[in-house]
Amino acid sequence: MRYLPLTADDRSAMLGVIGAASIDDLFVDVPAAARLDGPIADLPGQASELAVERHMGALARRNRAAGDGPFFLGAGAYRHHVPASVDHLIQRGEFLTAYTPYQPEIAQGTLQMLFEFQSQVARLLGTDVANASMYDGSTACWEAVVMARRITKRAKALFSTGVHPHYRSVARTMAKYTGDVLVEGDPELVPTTDWAELAAAVDKDVSCVVVQYPDILGRIDDMAALASACQASGALLIAVVTEPVALGLIKSPGEMGADIVVGEGQSIGVGLQFGGPYVGLFACKAKYVRQMPGRLCGETVDANGKRGFVLTLSTREQHIRREKATSNICTNSGLCALAFSIHMTLLGEAGLRQLAAINHGRAKTAAAELAKVPGVSVLNSAFFNEFTLLLPTAARPVVHQLAERDILGGVSLGRLYPENAGLENGLVVAVTETCTAEDIAAFAAALKEVLA
Amino acid sequence: MPRYYTEEHEWIDVDGDVATVGITDFAQGQLGDIVFVEVPDTGAELSQGGDAAVVESVKAASDVYAPVDGTVTEGNGQLEEDPALVNSDPEGEGWFFRMTLGDKGQLDALMNAAEYKAFCDNL
Amino acid sequence: MSTPNASGWRPEMNAGGADDSTTFTGNRALMLEEPLIFEIGSTETTGVDFDEAAPALDLGTLARSAPIGLPGLSESETVRHYTRLSRQNYAIDLGLFPLGSCTMKHNPRLNEKVARMPGFADIHPLQPQETVQGALAVINELANWLIKLTGMHGVAMTPKAGAHGELCGILCIKAALEARGEDRRVLLVPESAHGTNPATAAFAGFSVEDIPATPEGRVDLEALKARLGPDVAGVMITNPNTCGLFERDMKAISDAVHAAGGYVYCDGANFNAIVGKVRPGDLGVDAMHINLHKTFSTPHGGGGPGSGPVVLSEALAPYGPIPYAARYADGSFKLVEEESAGAEHPDTFGRMTAFHGQMGMFTRALTYMLSHGADGLKQVAEDAVLNANYILRSLDDVLEAPFGGSGPCMHEALFTDNGLAEGFSTLDIAKGIIDEGYHPMTVYFPLVVHGAMLIEPTETESKAVLDQFIGALRSVALRAKNGDPALKSAPHFAPRARLDETRAARNPVLAWSEPAVAPGEPSLSEIGGS
């Protein structure tokens, strides 16, 4: 077998050193009744690289890749062009096959990268500090709610209806078992956010208010007034960003007063990958840093006075604090954080601003084109690269009919909110720099045909 | 001013109705370089044996327990800026908090300096 | 054939410590210093060319006007920056990475190639399901492998990493107890457990109590039985355990816990030792997470991403999370999500992450499983255990093996720092082995052993590599026993000497900020470029 270097001679020589007669002597602690005699039945035997590649290639071809034709899906995962050098660099074996940097003398590459990543994320989100990543946006969002409970010692969280339904669903699952009280619900098909209502609802029992920006329907709004209302009641404002490219163009949540900003970093550097692995962003004001979950990398010096980096403030974490840890998270999303950081370095501020502007421009063009389709209108008064179309009929079947015409034309609200018939005519459409004018024209033409 | 010790390596100085609490020189030696101390808020109600403060080194976090019942009258704010005080002067400038004495009788069960030394020698 | 020290280098060379000659650049030939992107980049530079100029915008007061402060580099500078950084890392691709409990095995490159096929890498999680049948087939096929390899009833595929998998298993237990109308609040966890176990239990609202261990490093069955009762929700046991030993009494433990109305959670971090040799389902386990990045060779990536599917017993499977990929009689696949859960999976505890789990890890793990096959995976466990025992018996004359007398170990060999010279400890051995060109073993874990050194070689190392490592560790151990002062300041040849962790924690610097400049001088960002 190509991954196993021991030879039969090696094995018998080694058994000799150990003083065992056979390999089974080493498994003597496994009860004989449970020990398996031969390979497990109903599973195939070993296969060559060629055979495995053939099998997996056949499965891959049963999927319609985003790049195979017009593609307009978003709703928490976005397709952007990732420069070729990103994927090359993350495949350097020294990054790809390294472990968590517990031995800093021989892990400065990963550590310096994490320090740079934390700095980039904090600047992008407009906060003081960011951690070295979480699993994804949805789990980062729940961790932020838990962190707010720890800081405020209150357990009631108000969710904006514009927060991604999966994120709300994750929070609901956890809250069932932790005793947190969530106030949440589905959005209404209106152009404006519910933030003014939230500001009015914040009181002394509320630990945090969670808003998404841009929200699930693509709406954007100023959160400064909401931040003030939270502050007045001693609650924290948590902002969720699922499309960080937007922050090249619109104000960051931190700038507008958010206390904790979490996000899904996938859209920078990380491909769609059917939903994972992605990279959770987690950032906050400096005064809350000791309540943060996850790993943190910090600057220090070595015994010779040279600058270096280490994992720090580890006493928050599970391997030291055990049942009193801020979170149970251990492995996070290091390699995806690297991809994010490299892509962000390639873009730089100028590139990010231009990329964001192109996205916004394309989306405006697409919204205008699609709104010309009879019976179709655009919900949003303001958006970045994603908006909600109101169709004259349920959007879900339309999505399938578009797919038959090889157009992946957005995410229907029926898929996201299957139990809410009031939303079924909504279609969330994302338009990035990867969507060409031809793609937009083809989408509009197909939509017209399907709705006719 | 009498000083008492607990088996959890806290010391407590009693001055009338008010006591000052910190961790012992032995404890700071075991913990190593202290990097962070969280002292209780003024007004916090403590009960004997309950969590009162947190002290952290690079690789360990330890709870500091209330040696007796009482109410916190002052936390040592200096430790926030300079946690190394716990290493350099654990039984002086490195004190953690001051508290009222809810039940002076609880002091009787604590150790004096000689008893505490013997206790540490046996660890 | 074994060739220890093939390079001819000997520890006594440079015994006085690092060569302290200086260079103009601070570099030392191939050991290259690299500044931060914030020190070499500029906000005006970009390494990306666009098809079009930025269009005019009208976003009103939401427009981001203030500078963000994100430095950019050209592509050539970017490639060099990260390539230079990469060379300051140790990695499996460079050599043995014997971190106990972490299973740092070779990462086959076929896995990487397959994961990057556009049909897997470039599909959106919310695409119409008829356009992603191949992806759903992968999830379903991998699930089938995991169920068969573990002898369990079902598997939850969505957990994002091992600790997330633990949470999934514990939530299944909570949901099952709730369905029975019982409010059991205590989880029993051995002291030797990985820190995620008690952290997970607490995160899910359980209180944690220790399970005592026997002097030979295993769960004390009688003490455990004595603690079981109507308040105990279950146990969390690692098997093979963190001392590298198989829990001989696992079946009896499970039977006792079940008899008392509890559930058995098994931490599957060490599954690599037993894959294909014994099935946890045959030992009475109710839930076990499997770290795909350990047993099934997906890369660790310097700290993730992981993937932690959880296999479930018949008792817990009904409570597993949504979504999952179901296969229908006509050969088609469908995601069971919120919409259909009511009909097909009504007792689910809910969703624990957006989307469907770590697809990029699923494709890699399935590729690995297909490569090995059932026969190859059995050989994996056998070679992993053989390599660990070879290390145990080749070094137990110089390092104390606390449980060496009780029989063979599983996939990892445990030593202590007893018997070193005064003032020398595990840390010095770890730092010394860095100079020999290895990543250190896991140190100071498990906590139940003084100065623990936990060595997991994995099955992907040759005998020659093991022989050289054994020679190196023997040499370092003898230096520690003899009190070699040079060891106290090791490593001498790494990119950095020992780092000041106290300083990092006392005054945390967690993000770059521009150094203060004298008035009138241009700031770094104004100088720009590099």
PDB file of N, CA and C in Angstrom, chain A residues 2 11 29 36 44 53 63-64 66-67 74 87 96 98 103 106 110 119 123 136 173 176 247 249 251 274 300-303 307 328 332 345-347 349 354 362 396 400, chain C residues 39 46-47 52 62 64 69-70 82 89-90 113 116 119 122-124 130-131 134-135 200 218 248 277 301-303 339 349 351 353 371 374 383 431 496-498 500 512:
ATOM      1  N   ARG A   2       0.549   2.188  -0.866  1.00  0.00           N
ATOM      2  CA  ARG A   2       1.489   3.288  -1.142  1.00  0.00           C
ATOM      3  C   ARG A   2       1.725   4.240   0.022  1.00  0.00           C
ATOM      4  N   ARG A  11       8.599  -5.323   9.828  1.00  0.00           N
ATOM      5  CA  ARG A  11       7.601  -5.669  10.852  1.00  0.00           C
ATOM      6  C   ARG A  11       8.114  -6.797  11.749  1.00  0.00           C
ATOM      7  N   ASP A  29      -5.102  -6.211  24.716  1.00  0.00           N
ATOM      8  CA  ASP A  29      -6.060  -5.553  25.611  1.00  0.00           C
ATOM      9  C   ASP A  29      -7.460  -5.435  25.010  1.00  0.00           C
ATOM     10  N   LEU A  36     -11.743  -8.111  15.461  1.00  0.00           N
ATOM     11  CA  LEU A  36     -12.153  -8.548  14.131  1.00  0.00           C
ATOM     12  C   LEU A  36     -11.077  -9.435  13.529  1.00  0.00           C
ATOM     13  N   PRO A  44     -15.004  -2.118   0.079  1.00  0.00           N
ATOM     14  CA  PRO A  44     -14.043  -2.542  -0.941  1.00  0.00           C
ATOM     15  C   PRO A  44     -12.624  -2.638  -0.397  1.00  0.00           C
ATOM     16  N   GLU A  53      -9.304   8.026  -8.411  1.00  0.00           N
ATOM     17  CA  GLU A  53      -9.558   9.278  -9.113  1.00  0.00           C
ATOM     18  C   GLU A  53     -10.719   9.120 -10.094  1.00  0.00           C
ATOM     19  N   ASN A  63     -22.217  16.851 -10.491  1.00  0.00           N
ATOM     20  CA  ASN A  63     -22.587  18.147  -9.910  1.00  0.00           C
ATOM     21  C   ASN A  63     -22.430  19.231 -10.967  1.00  0.00           C
ATOM     22  N   ARG A  64     -23.297  20.211 -10.926  1.00  0.00           N
ATOM     23  CA  ARG A  64     -23.163  21.343 -11.842  1.00  0.00           C
ATOM     24  C   ARG A  64     -22.337  22.404 -11.115  1.00  0.00           C
ATOM     25  N   ALA A  66     -20.448  25.829 -10.247  1.00  0.00           N
ATOM     26  CA  ALA A  66     -20.871  27.218 -10.396  1.00  0.00           C
ATOM     27  C   ALA A  66     -20.281  27.841 -11.655  1.00  0.00           C
ATOM     28  N   GLY A  67     -19.029  27.477 -11.931  1.00  0.00           N
ATOM     29  CA  GLY A  67     -18.342  28.081 -13.064  1.00  0.00           C
ATOM     30  C   GLY A  67     -18.786  27.542 -14.414  1.00  0.00           C
ATOM     31  N   GLY A  74     -26.154  33.277  -3.349  1.00  0.00           N
ATOM     32  CA  GLY A  74     -25.439  33.874  -2.228  1.00  0.00           C
ATOM     33  C   GLY A  74     -26.027  33.321  -0.944  1.00  0.00           C
ATOM     34  N   ASP A  87      -4.277  29.471  -3.866  1.00  0.00           N
ATOM     35  CA  ASP A  87      -4.346  28.018  -3.713  1.00  0.00           C
ATOM     36  C   ASP A  87      -2.961  27.381  -3.785  1.00  0.00           C
ATOM     37  N   LEU A  96       0.238  23.455   4.895  1.00  0.00           N
ATOM     38  CA  LEU A  96      -0.823  22.445   4.785  1.00  0.00           C
ATOM     39  C   LEU A  96      -0.674  21.352   5.831  1.00  0.00           C
ATOM     40  N   ALA A  98       1.193  21.291   8.697  1.00  0.00           N
ATOM     41  CA  ALA A  98       1.645  21.666  10.040  1.00  0.00           C
ATOM     42  C   ALA A  98       0.499  21.492  11.021  1.00  0.00           C
ATOM     43  N   GLN A 103       4.436  24.804  19.351  1.00  0.00           N
ATOM     44  CA  GLN A 103       5.878  24.947  19.566  1.00  0.00           C
ATOM     45  C   GLN A 103       6.331  26.154  18.742  1.00  0.00           C
ATOM     46  N   ILE A 106       9.306  26.701  16.061  1.00  0.00           N
ATOM     47  CA  ILE A 106       9.293  26.102  14.726  1.00  0.00           C
ATOM     48  C   ILE A 106       7.914  26.233  14.088  1.00  0.00           C
ATOM     49  N   THR A 110       3.176  29.975  10.635  1.00  0.00           N
ATOM     50  CA  THR A 110       1.746  29.969  10.950  1.00  0.00           C
ATOM     51  C   THR A 110       1.410  31.105  11.905  1.00  0.00           C
ATOM     52  N   SER A 119      -4.948  41.017  12.453  1.00  0.00           N
ATOM     53  CA  SER A 119      -4.859  42.465  12.213  1.00  0.00           C
ATOM     54  C   SER A 119      -5.743  42.876  11.043  1.00  0.00           C
ATOM     55  N   ARG A 123      -9.186  45.256  11.320  1.00  0.00           N
ATOM     56  CA  ARG A 123      -9.309  46.490  10.543  1.00  0.00           C
ATOM     57  C   ARG A 123     -10.537  46.448   9.631  1.00  0.00           C
ATOM     58  N   ASP A 136     -17.058  28.659  11.409  1.00  0.00           N
ATOM     59  CA  ASP A 136     -17.771  29.341  10.327  1.00  0.00           C
ATOM     60  C   ASP A 136     -18.593  30.479  10.937  1.00  0.00           C
ATOM     61  N   THR A 173     -31.030  25.821  18.430  1.00  0.00           N
ATOM     62  CA  THR A 173     -30.613  24.493  18.882  1.00  0.00           C
ATOM     63  C   THR A 173     -29.857  24.593  20.203  1.00  0.00           C
ATOM     64  N   LYS A 176     -31.828  25.862  23.396  1.00  0.00           N
ATOM     65  CA  LYS A 176     -32.690  24.850  24.016  1.00  0.00           C
ATOM     66  C   LYS A 176     -32.010  24.208  25.219  1.00  0.00           C
ATOM     67  N   LEU A 247     -17.532  45.177   2.963  1.00  0.00           N
ATOM     68  CA  LEU A 247     -16.902  46.164   3.842  1.00  0.00           C
ATOM     69  C   LEU A 247     -15.786  46.937   3.142  1.00  0.00           C
ATOM     70  N   LEU A 249     -16.687  48.721   0.787  1.00  0.00           N
ATOM     71  CA  LEU A 249     -17.505  49.791   0.223  1.00  0.00           C
ATOM     72  C   LEU A 249     -18.357  50.482   1.271  1.00  0.00           C
ATOM     73  N   LYS A 251     -19.558  51.180   5.437  1.00  0.00           N
ATOM     74  CA  LYS A 251     -18.971  51.355   6.770  1.00  0.00           C
ATOM     75  C   LYS A 251     -18.926  50.036   7.514  1.00  0.00           C
ATOM     76  N   PHE A 274     -19.445  23.569  -1.343  1.00  0.00           N
ATOM     77  CA  PHE A 274     -20.702  22.993  -0.872  1.00  0.00           C
ATOM     78  C   PHE A 274     -20.952  23.270   0.611  1.00  0.00           C
ATOM     79  N   THR A 300       5.564  38.900  20.801  1.00  0.00           N
ATOM     80  CA  THR A 300       6.478  38.914  21.938  1.00  0.00           C
ATOM     81  C   THR A 300       7.913  38.912  21.388  1.00  0.00           C
ATOM     82  N   VAL A 301       8.856  38.588  22.241  1.00  0.00           N
ATOM     83  CA  VAL A 301      10.247  38.479  21.785  1.00  0.00           C
ATOM     84  C   VAL A 301      10.799  37.130  22.229  1.00  0.00           C
ATOM     85  N   ASP A 302      11.866  36.684  21.572  1.00  0.00           N
ATOM     86  CA  ASP A 302      12.478  35.430  22.005  1.00  0.00           C
ATOM     87  C   ASP A 302      13.645  35.730  22.943  1.00  0.00           C
ATOM     88  N   ALA A 303      14.324  34.670  23.368  1.00  0.00           N
ATOM     89  CA  ALA A 303      15.392  34.831  24.368  1.00  0.00           C
ATOM     90  C   ALA A 303      16.537  35.692  23.859  1.00  0.00           C
ATOM     91  N   ARG A 307      11.871  39.692  17.579  1.00  0.00           N
ATOM     92  CA  ARG A 307      10.410  39.647  17.576  1.00  0.00           C
ATOM     93  C   ARG A 307       9.926  38.266  17.152  1.00  0.00           C
ATOM     94  N   ASN A 328     -15.688  25.417  23.918  1.00  0.00           N
ATOM     95  CA  ASN A 328     -14.996  24.130  23.788  1.00  0.00           C
ATOM     96  C   ASN A 328     -14.176  24.067  22.503  1.00  0.00           C
ATOM     97  N   ASN A 332      -9.579  25.107  14.785  1.00  0.00           N
ATOM     98  CA  ASN A 332     -10.476  26.084  14.183  1.00  0.00           C
ATOM     99  C   ASN A 332     -10.382  25.989  12.672  1.00  0.00           C
ATOM    100  N   THR A 345      -4.206  40.136   1.212  1.00  0.00           N
ATOM    101  CA  THR A 345      -2.919  40.783   0.941  1.00  0.00           C
ATOM    102  C   THR A 345      -2.781  41.093  -0.547  1.00  0.00           C
ATOM    103  N   LEU A 346      -3.248  40.171  -1.389  1.00  0.00           N
ATOM    104  CA  LEU A 346      -3.196  40.435  -2.822  1.00  0.00           C
ATOM    105  C   LEU A 346      -4.097  41.612  -3.187  1.00  0.00           C
ATOM    106  N   LEU A 347      -5.272  41.650  -2.590  1.00  0.00           N
ATOM    107  CA  LEU A 347      -6.189  42.750  -2.896  1.00  0.00           C
ATOM    108  C   LEU A 347      -5.641  44.070  -2.368  1.00  0.00           C
ATOM    109  N   GLU A 349      -6.014  47.328   0.305  1.00  0.00           N
ATOM    110  CA  GLU A 349      -7.182  48.188   0.459  1.00  0.00           C
ATOM    111  C   GLU A 349      -7.703  48.688  -0.893  1.00  0.00           C
ATOM    112  N   GLN A 354     -11.940  48.357  -4.989  1.00  0.00           N
ATOM    113  CA  GLN A 354     -12.334  48.227  -6.391  1.00  0.00           C
ATOM    114  C   GLN A 354     -13.199  46.989  -6.605  1.00  0.00           C
ATOM    115  N   ARG A 362     -22.203  45.700 -10.700  1.00  0.00           N
ATOM    116  CA  ARG A 362     -22.826  44.575 -11.417  1.00  0.00           C
ATOM    117  C   ARG A 362     -24.209  44.263 -10.839  1.00  0.00           C
ATOM    118  N   ARG A 396     -39.657  29.048  -5.562  1.00  0.00           N
ATOM    119  CA  ARG A 396     -38.952  27.773  -5.482  1.00  0.00           C
ATOM    120  C   ARG A 396     -39.036  26.954  -6.779  1.00  0.00           C
ATOM    121  N   HIS A 400     -35.984  25.826  -9.901  1.00  0.00           N
ATOM    122  CA  HIS A 400     -35.749  24.532 -10.560  1.00  0.00           C
ATOM    123  C   HIS A 400     -35.917  24.648 -12.081  1.00  0.00           C
TER     124      HIS A 400
ATOM    125  N   GLU C  39       4.397  46.106   7.235  1.00  0.00           N
ATOM    126  CA  GLU C  39       5.666  46.827   7.158  1.00  0.00           C
ATOM    127  C   GLU C  39       6.204  46.901   5.733  1.00  0.00           C
ATOM    128  N   THR C  46      -1.963  46.800  -5.229  1.00  0.00           N
ATOM    129  CA  THR C  46      -2.779  45.592  -5.305  1.00  0.00           C
ATOM    130  C   THR C  46      -2.114  44.582  -6.231  1.00  0.00           C
ATOM    131  N   GLY C  47      -2.280  43.331  -5.886  1.00  0.00           N
ATOM    132  CA  GLY C  47      -1.734  42.248  -6.704  1.00  0.00           C
ATOM    133  C   GLY C  47      -2.810  41.604  -7.561  1.00  0.00           C
ATOM    134  N   GLU C  52     -12.390  45.933 -15.118  1.00  0.00           N
ATOM    135  CA  GLU C  52     -13.014  47.245 -15.339  1.00  0.00           C
ATOM    136  C   GLU C  52     -12.654  48.189 -14.197  1.00  0.00           C
ATOM    137  N   LEU C  62     -23.794  55.523   4.195  1.00  0.00           N
ATOM    138  CA  LEU C  62     -23.212  54.210   4.520  1.00  0.00           C
ATOM    139  C   LEU C  62     -21.876  53.985   3.830  1.00  0.00           C
ATOM    140  N   ARG C  64     -18.139  53.828   2.930  1.00  0.00           N
ATOM    141  CA  ARG C  64     -16.978  53.763   3.814  1.00  0.00           C
ATOM    142  C   ARG C  64     -15.975  54.802   3.336  1.00  0.00           C
ATOM    143  N   GLY C  69      -6.880  50.657   6.198  1.00  0.00           N
ATOM    144  CA  GLY C  69      -5.534  50.284   6.651  1.00  0.00           C
ATOM    145  C   GLY C  69      -5.141  48.867   6.305  1.00  0.00           C
ATOM    146  N   LEU C  70      -5.569  48.404   5.124  1.00  0.00           N
ATOM    147  CA  LEU C  70      -5.213  47.050   4.688  1.00  0.00           C
ATOM    148  C   LEU C  70      -4.089  47.116   3.665  1.00  0.00           C
ATOM    149  N   TYR C  82       4.705  34.754   1.646  1.00  0.00           N
ATOM    150  CA  TYR C  82       4.136  33.554   2.282  1.00  0.00           C
ATOM    151  C   TYR C  82       5.049  32.340   2.111  1.00  0.00           C
ATOM    152  N   ASN C  89       8.112  27.046   9.388  1.00  0.00           N
ATOM    153  CA  ASN C  89       7.235  26.046  10.015  1.00  0.00           C
ATOM    154  C   ASN C  89       7.823  24.655   9.901  1.00  0.00           C
ATOM    155  N   TYR C  90       7.636  23.870  10.933  1.00  0.00           N
ATOM    156  CA  TYR C  90       7.837  22.428  10.811  1.00  0.00           C
ATOM    157  C   TYR C  90       6.544  21.824  10.268  1.00  0.00           C
ATOM    158  N   LYS C 113      -6.020  16.763  -4.757  1.00  0.00           N
ATOM    159  CA  LYS C 113      -6.417  16.871  -6.170  1.00  0.00           C
ATOM    160  C   LYS C 113      -7.932  16.662  -6.317  1.00  0.00           C
ATOM    161  N   ARG C 116     -10.222  19.440  -5.136  1.00  0.00           N
ATOM    162  CA  ARG C 116     -10.215  20.628  -5.992  1.00  0.00           C
ATOM    163  C   ARG C 116     -10.915  20.423  -7.325  1.00  0.00           C
ATOM    164  N   GLY C 119     -16.324  20.078  -9.649  1.00  0.00           N
ATOM    165  CA  GLY C 119     -17.606  19.501  -9.234  1.00  0.00           C
ATOM    166  C   GLY C 119     -17.757  19.392  -7.729  1.00  0.00           C
ATOM    167  N   ASP C 122     -16.391  23.875  -6.415  1.00  0.00           N
ATOM    168  CA  ASP C 122     -17.085  25.060  -6.928  1.00  0.00           C
ATOM    169  C   ASP C 122     -18.593  24.818  -7.004  1.00  0.00           C
ATOM    170  N   ILE C 123     -19.168  24.294  -5.922  1.00  0.00           N
ATOM    171  CA  ILE C 123     -20.626  24.152  -5.876  1.00  0.00           C
ATOM    172  C   ILE C 123     -21.137  24.826  -4.603  1.00  0.00           C
ATOM    173  N   HIS C 124     -22.306  25.420  -4.739  1.00  0.00           N
ATOM    174  CA  HIS C 124     -22.879  26.213  -3.643  1.00  0.00           C
ATOM    175  C   HIS C 124     -23.772  25.323  -2.778  1.00  0.00           C
ATOM    176  N   GLU C 130     -31.027  18.759  -7.427  1.00  0.00           N
ATOM    177  CA  GLU C 130     -30.807  17.947  -8.631  1.00  0.00           C
ATOM    178  C   GLU C 130     -29.482  18.295  -9.301  1.00  0.00           C
ATOM    179  N   THR C 131     -28.881  19.439  -8.923  1.00  0.00           N
ATOM    180  CA  THR C 131     -27.608  19.830  -9.543  1.00  0.00           C
ATOM    181  C   THR C 131     -26.399  19.428  -8.698  1.00  0.00           C
ATOM    182  N   GLY C 134     -23.990  14.371  -7.084  1.00  0.00           N
ATOM    183  CA  GLY C 134     -22.687  13.756  -6.814  1.00  0.00           C
ATOM    184  C   GLY C 134     -22.154  14.129  -5.441  1.00  0.00           C
ATOM    185  N   ALA C 135     -22.395  15.364  -5.031  1.00  0.00           N
ATOM    186  CA  ALA C 135     -21.923  15.806  -3.710  1.00  0.00           C
ATOM    187  C   ALA C 135     -22.692  15.075  -2.613  1.00  0.00           C
ATOM    188  N   THR C 200     -16.909  20.828  26.675  1.00  0.00           N
ATOM    189  CA  THR C 200     -18.115  20.540  25.900  1.00  0.00           C
ATOM    190  C   THR C 200     -19.290  20.261  26.825  1.00  0.00           C
ATOM    191  N   ARG C 218      -6.041   3.222  33.663  1.00  0.00           N
ATOM    192  CA  ARG C 218      -7.329   2.980  33.003  1.00  0.00           C
ATOM    193  C   ARG C 218      -8.460   3.392  33.936  1.00  0.00           C
ATOM    194  N   ARG C 248      -9.644  -1.898  28.593  1.00  0.00           N
ATOM    195  CA  ARG C 248     -10.025  -3.314  28.529  1.00  0.00           C
ATOM    196  C   ARG C 248     -11.469  -3.539  28.964  1.00  0.00           C
ATOM    197  N   LYS C 277      -9.823  -3.014  13.403  1.00  0.00           N
ATOM    198  CA  LYS C 277      -9.456  -4.062  14.352  1.00  0.00           C
ATOM    199  C   LYS C 277     -10.587  -4.357  15.331  1.00  0.00           C
ATOM    200  N   GLY C 301      -3.474  21.671   8.505  1.00  0.00           N
ATOM    201  CA  GLY C 301      -3.485  23.054   8.032  1.00  0.00           C
ATOM    202  C   GLY C 301      -3.036  24.098   9.046  1.00  0.00           C
ATOM    203  N   GLY C 302      -2.180  23.725   9.995  1.00  0.00           N
ATOM    204  CA  GLY C 302      -1.725  24.689  10.990  1.00  0.00           C
ATOM    205  C   GLY C 302      -2.828  25.060  11.979  1.00  0.00           C
ATOM    206  N   GLY C 303      -3.807  24.161  12.174  1.00  0.00           N
ATOM    207  CA  GLY C 303      -4.877  24.441  13.143  1.00  0.00           C
ATOM    208  C   GLY C 303      -6.244  24.436  12.495  1.00  0.00           C
ATOM    209  N   GLU C 339     -37.352  21.472   6.447  1.00  0.00           N
ATOM    210  CA  GLU C 339     -38.607  21.247   5.751  1.00  0.00           C
ATOM    211  C   GLU C 339     -39.114  19.817   5.882  1.00  0.00           C
ATOM    212  N   PHE C 349     -32.436  16.993  17.186  1.00  0.00           N
ATOM    213  CA  PHE C 349     -32.243  18.120  18.109  1.00  0.00           C
ATOM    214  C   PHE C 349     -32.077  19.431  17.357  1.00  0.00           C
ATOM    215  N   ARG C 351     -30.334  21.969  14.094  1.00  0.00           N
ATOM    216  CA  ARG C 351     -29.188  22.272  13.236  1.00  0.00           C
ATOM    217  C   ARG C 351     -28.051  22.785  14.110  1.00  0.00           C
ATOM    218  N   THR C 353     -24.956  23.860  12.538  1.00  0.00           N
ATOM    219  CA  THR C 353     -24.135  24.742  11.712  1.00  0.00           C
ATOM    220  C   THR C 353     -24.928  25.088  10.456  1.00  0.00           C
ATOM    221  N   SER C 371      -8.704   4.581  -1.149  1.00  0.00           N
ATOM    222  CA  SER C 371      -7.331   4.207  -1.464  1.00  0.00           C
ATOM    223  C   SER C 371      -6.894   3.028  -0.607  1.00  0.00           C
ATOM    224  N   ALA C 374     -10.817  -1.592   3.017  1.00  0.00           N
ATOM    225  CA  ALA C 374     -10.995  -2.166   4.347  1.00  0.00           C
ATOM    226  C   ALA C 374      -9.723  -2.878   4.807  1.00  0.00           C
ATOM    227  N   ASP C 383       0.079  -1.130  11.868  1.00  0.00           N
ATOM    228  CA  ASP C 383       1.386  -0.475  11.742  1.00  0.00           C
ATOM    229  C   ASP C 383       1.525   0.693  12.720  1.00  0.00           C
ATOM    230  N   LYS C 431      12.416  20.951  23.709  1.00  0.00           N
ATOM    231  CA  LYS C 431      13.146  21.980  22.969  1.00  0.00           C
ATOM    232  C   LYS C 431      14.436  21.398  22.377  1.00  0.00           C
ATOM    233  N   ARG C 496      13.583  30.773  15.822  1.00  0.00           N
ATOM    234  CA  ARG C 496      13.536  31.594  17.032  1.00  0.00           C
ATOM    235  C   ARG C 496      13.981  30.746  18.224  1.00  0.00           C
ATOM    236  N   ALA C 497      14.584  31.430  19.232  1.00  0.00           N
ATOM    237  CA  ALA C 497      14.878  30.787  20.508  1.00  0.00           C
ATOM    238  C   ALA C 497      13.579  30.750  21.324  1.00  0.00           C
ATOM    239  N   ARG C 498      13.641  30.269  22.562  1.00  0.00           N
ATOM    240  CA  ARG C 498      12.422  30.204  23.384  1.00  0.00           C
ATOM    241  C   ARG C 498      11.773  31.581  23.451  1.00  0.00           C
ATOM    242  N   ASP C 500       9.091  34.546  24.857  1.00  0.00           N
ATOM    243  CA  ASP C 500       8.654  35.060  26.152  1.00  0.00           C
ATOM    244  C   ASP C 500       7.121  35.081  26.212  1.00  0.00           C
ATOM    245  N   TRP C 512      -1.500  44.410  14.702  1.00  0.00           N
ATOM    246  CA  TRP C 512      -0.431  45.339  14.383  1.00  0.00           C
ATOM    247  C   TRP C 512      -0.945  46.764  14.504  1.00  0.00           C
TER     248      TRP C 512
END
